[in-house]
Short mmCIF file of C-alpha atoms in Angstrom, two decimals:
data_model
loop_
_atom_site.label_atom_id
_atom_site.label_comp_id
_atom_site.label_asym_id
_atom_site.label_seq_id
_atom_site.Cartn_x
_atom_site.Cartn_y
_atom_site.Cartn_z
CA MET J 90 27.86 152.18 29.60
CA LYS J 91 24.22 151.88 27.55
CA LYS J 92 21.87 149.40 27.64
CA TYR J 93 22.96 146.63 25.56
CA ASP J 94 26.08 147.39 24.80
CA LYS J 95 28.84 144.49 24.41
CA ILE J 96 32.20 143.70 25.40
CA SER J 97 34.58 141.17 23.59
CA TYR J 98 36.93 139.65 25.51
CA GLU J 99 39.98 136.94 24.42
CA TYR J 100 40.76 135.29 27.49
CA ASP J 101 44.32 132.94 27.04
CA PHE J 102 45.09 133.48 23.09
CA GLY J 103 46.46 129.94 22.95
CA ASP J 104 42.71 128.35 22.89
CA SER J 105 41.06 132.10 21.63
CA TRP J 106 38.87 131.89 24.19
CA GLN J 107 35.95 134.59 23.74
CA PHE J 108 33.04 136.04 25.76
CA THR J 109 30.82 139.07 25.02
CA ILE J 110 30.33 141.31 28.20
CA GLU J 111 26.39 142.62 26.97
CA VAL J 112 24.61 145.38 29.52
CA LYS J 113 21.40 144.31 29.78
CA LYS J 114 20.50 146.56 32.81
CA THR J 115 21.54 150.47 33.83
CA VAL J 116 20.61 152.11 36.88
CA ASP J 117 21.32 154.85 39.64
CA TYR J 118 23.56 153.78 41.27
CA ASP J 119 25.90 154.66 44.29
CA LYS J 120 29.00 152.63 43.72
CA ASN J 121 32.10 153.72 41.69
CA TYR J 122 32.49 150.07 40.32
CA PRO J 123 30.92 147.18 38.48
CA THR J 124 28.90 144.49 39.81
CA ILE J 125 27.76 140.84 38.98
CA LYS J 126 24.25 140.29 38.39
CA ARG J 127 23.78 137.25 36.20
CA TYR J 128 26.14 134.92 34.70
CA LYS J 129 26.01 132.08 32.23
CA GLY J 130 27.86 129.56 32.42
CA ASP J 131 29.35 126.98 35.69
CA TYR J 132 32.82 126.90 35.26
CA CYS J 133 35.66 128.46 34.38
CA PRO J 134 38.36 129.01 31.71
CA ILE J 135 41.02 125.83 32.62
CA ASP J 136 44.22 127.94 30.70
CA ASP J 137 45.72 125.89 28.05
CA VAL J 138 43.00 122.96 29.05
CA GLY J 139 42.47 122.23 24.96
CA GLY J 140 39.60 124.50 24.32
CA THR J 141 36.54 125.50 24.21
CA TRP J 142 35.22 121.41 22.61
CA ASN J 143 37.92 120.23 26.23
CA LEU J 144 36.00 122.66 28.92
CA MET J 145 32.31 121.60 27.63
CA GLU J 146 33.65 117.92 28.17
CA LEU J 147 34.81 118.57 31.22
CA THR J 148 31.29 119.96 32.14
CA ALA J 149 29.85 117.88 30.86
CA TYR J 150 31.55 115.05 33.20
CA LYS J 151 30.75 116.64 36.73
CA ARG J 152 27.38 116.87 35.99
CA GLY J 153 27.13 113.68 35.27
CA GLU J 154 25.82 114.22 31.54
CA ILE J 155 28.51 111.49 30.72
CA ASP J 156 30.34 109.01 31.77
CA SER J 157 34.41 108.08 31.05
CA LEU J 158 36.86 111.26 30.29
CA SER J 159 39.84 110.13 27.76
CA ASP J 160 43.00 109.98 29.75
CA TYR J 161 44.34 113.21 29.46
CA LEU J 162 41.15 115.22 29.93
CA MET J 163 41.11 113.57 33.94
CA GLU J 164 44.55 115.00 34.14
CA TRP J 165 42.49 117.83 34.04
CA LEU J 166 39.65 117.76 35.56
CA ASP J 167 41.05 118.62 39.77
CA TYR J 168 42.11 122.26 37.83
CA LEU J 169 38.16 123.32 36.82
CA GLU J 170 36.86 125.79 39.37
CA GLU J 171 32.73 126.68 39.90
CA PHE J 172 32.64 130.03 38.77
CA ASP J 173 32.48 132.70 42.60
CA GLN J 174 30.47 135.11 42.17
CA GLU J 175 31.05 137.31 45.35
CA GLU J 176 34.68 136.28 44.60
CA THR J 177 35.12 137.89 41.09
CA GLN J 178 32.56 140.90 42.64
CA GLU J 179 35.89 141.32 44.77
CA LEU J 180 38.12 141.24 42.64
CA LEU J 181 36.28 143.96 40.36
CA LYS J 182 36.15 146.38 43.56
CA GLU J 183 39.64 145.47 43.73
CA TYR J 184 40.91 146.23 40.32
CA CYS J 185 38.42 148.80 39.63
CA SER J 186 39.36 150.95 42.63
CA TYR J 187 43.19 150.39 42.33
CA GLU J 188 42.88 151.61 38.42
CA ARG J 189 41.28 154.80 39.55
CA VAL J 190 43.76 155.34 42.58
CA ASN J 191 46.89 155.01 39.78
CA ASN J 192 45.12 157.25 37.04
CA GLU J 193 44.07 159.64 39.85
CA SER J 194 48.14 159.94 40.66
CA LYS J 195 48.56 160.19 37.34
CA MET J 196 47.11 163.16 36.88
#
């Protein structure tokens, strides 16, 4: 990929979470998997929470920006997880290694 290339990614087709991954910089690199250098956002999406508006309300509550939540959203609060860059990096590494080995075995 080249600088400023973008990948669109849709997650949870019911709620239609849409993400854009943009290449900000390319460098000579000795690894065979991508790395995450920066990201925006604090929390991961939650399946079937009711879309971005509900996630935004949950995160605002968690940050102390609002004082209360509906009973419905209070039930979802335990599912709210902070984005873990290290864990995600390890998953990318494992996925890319698996894909590479799997694709090479098909040749």
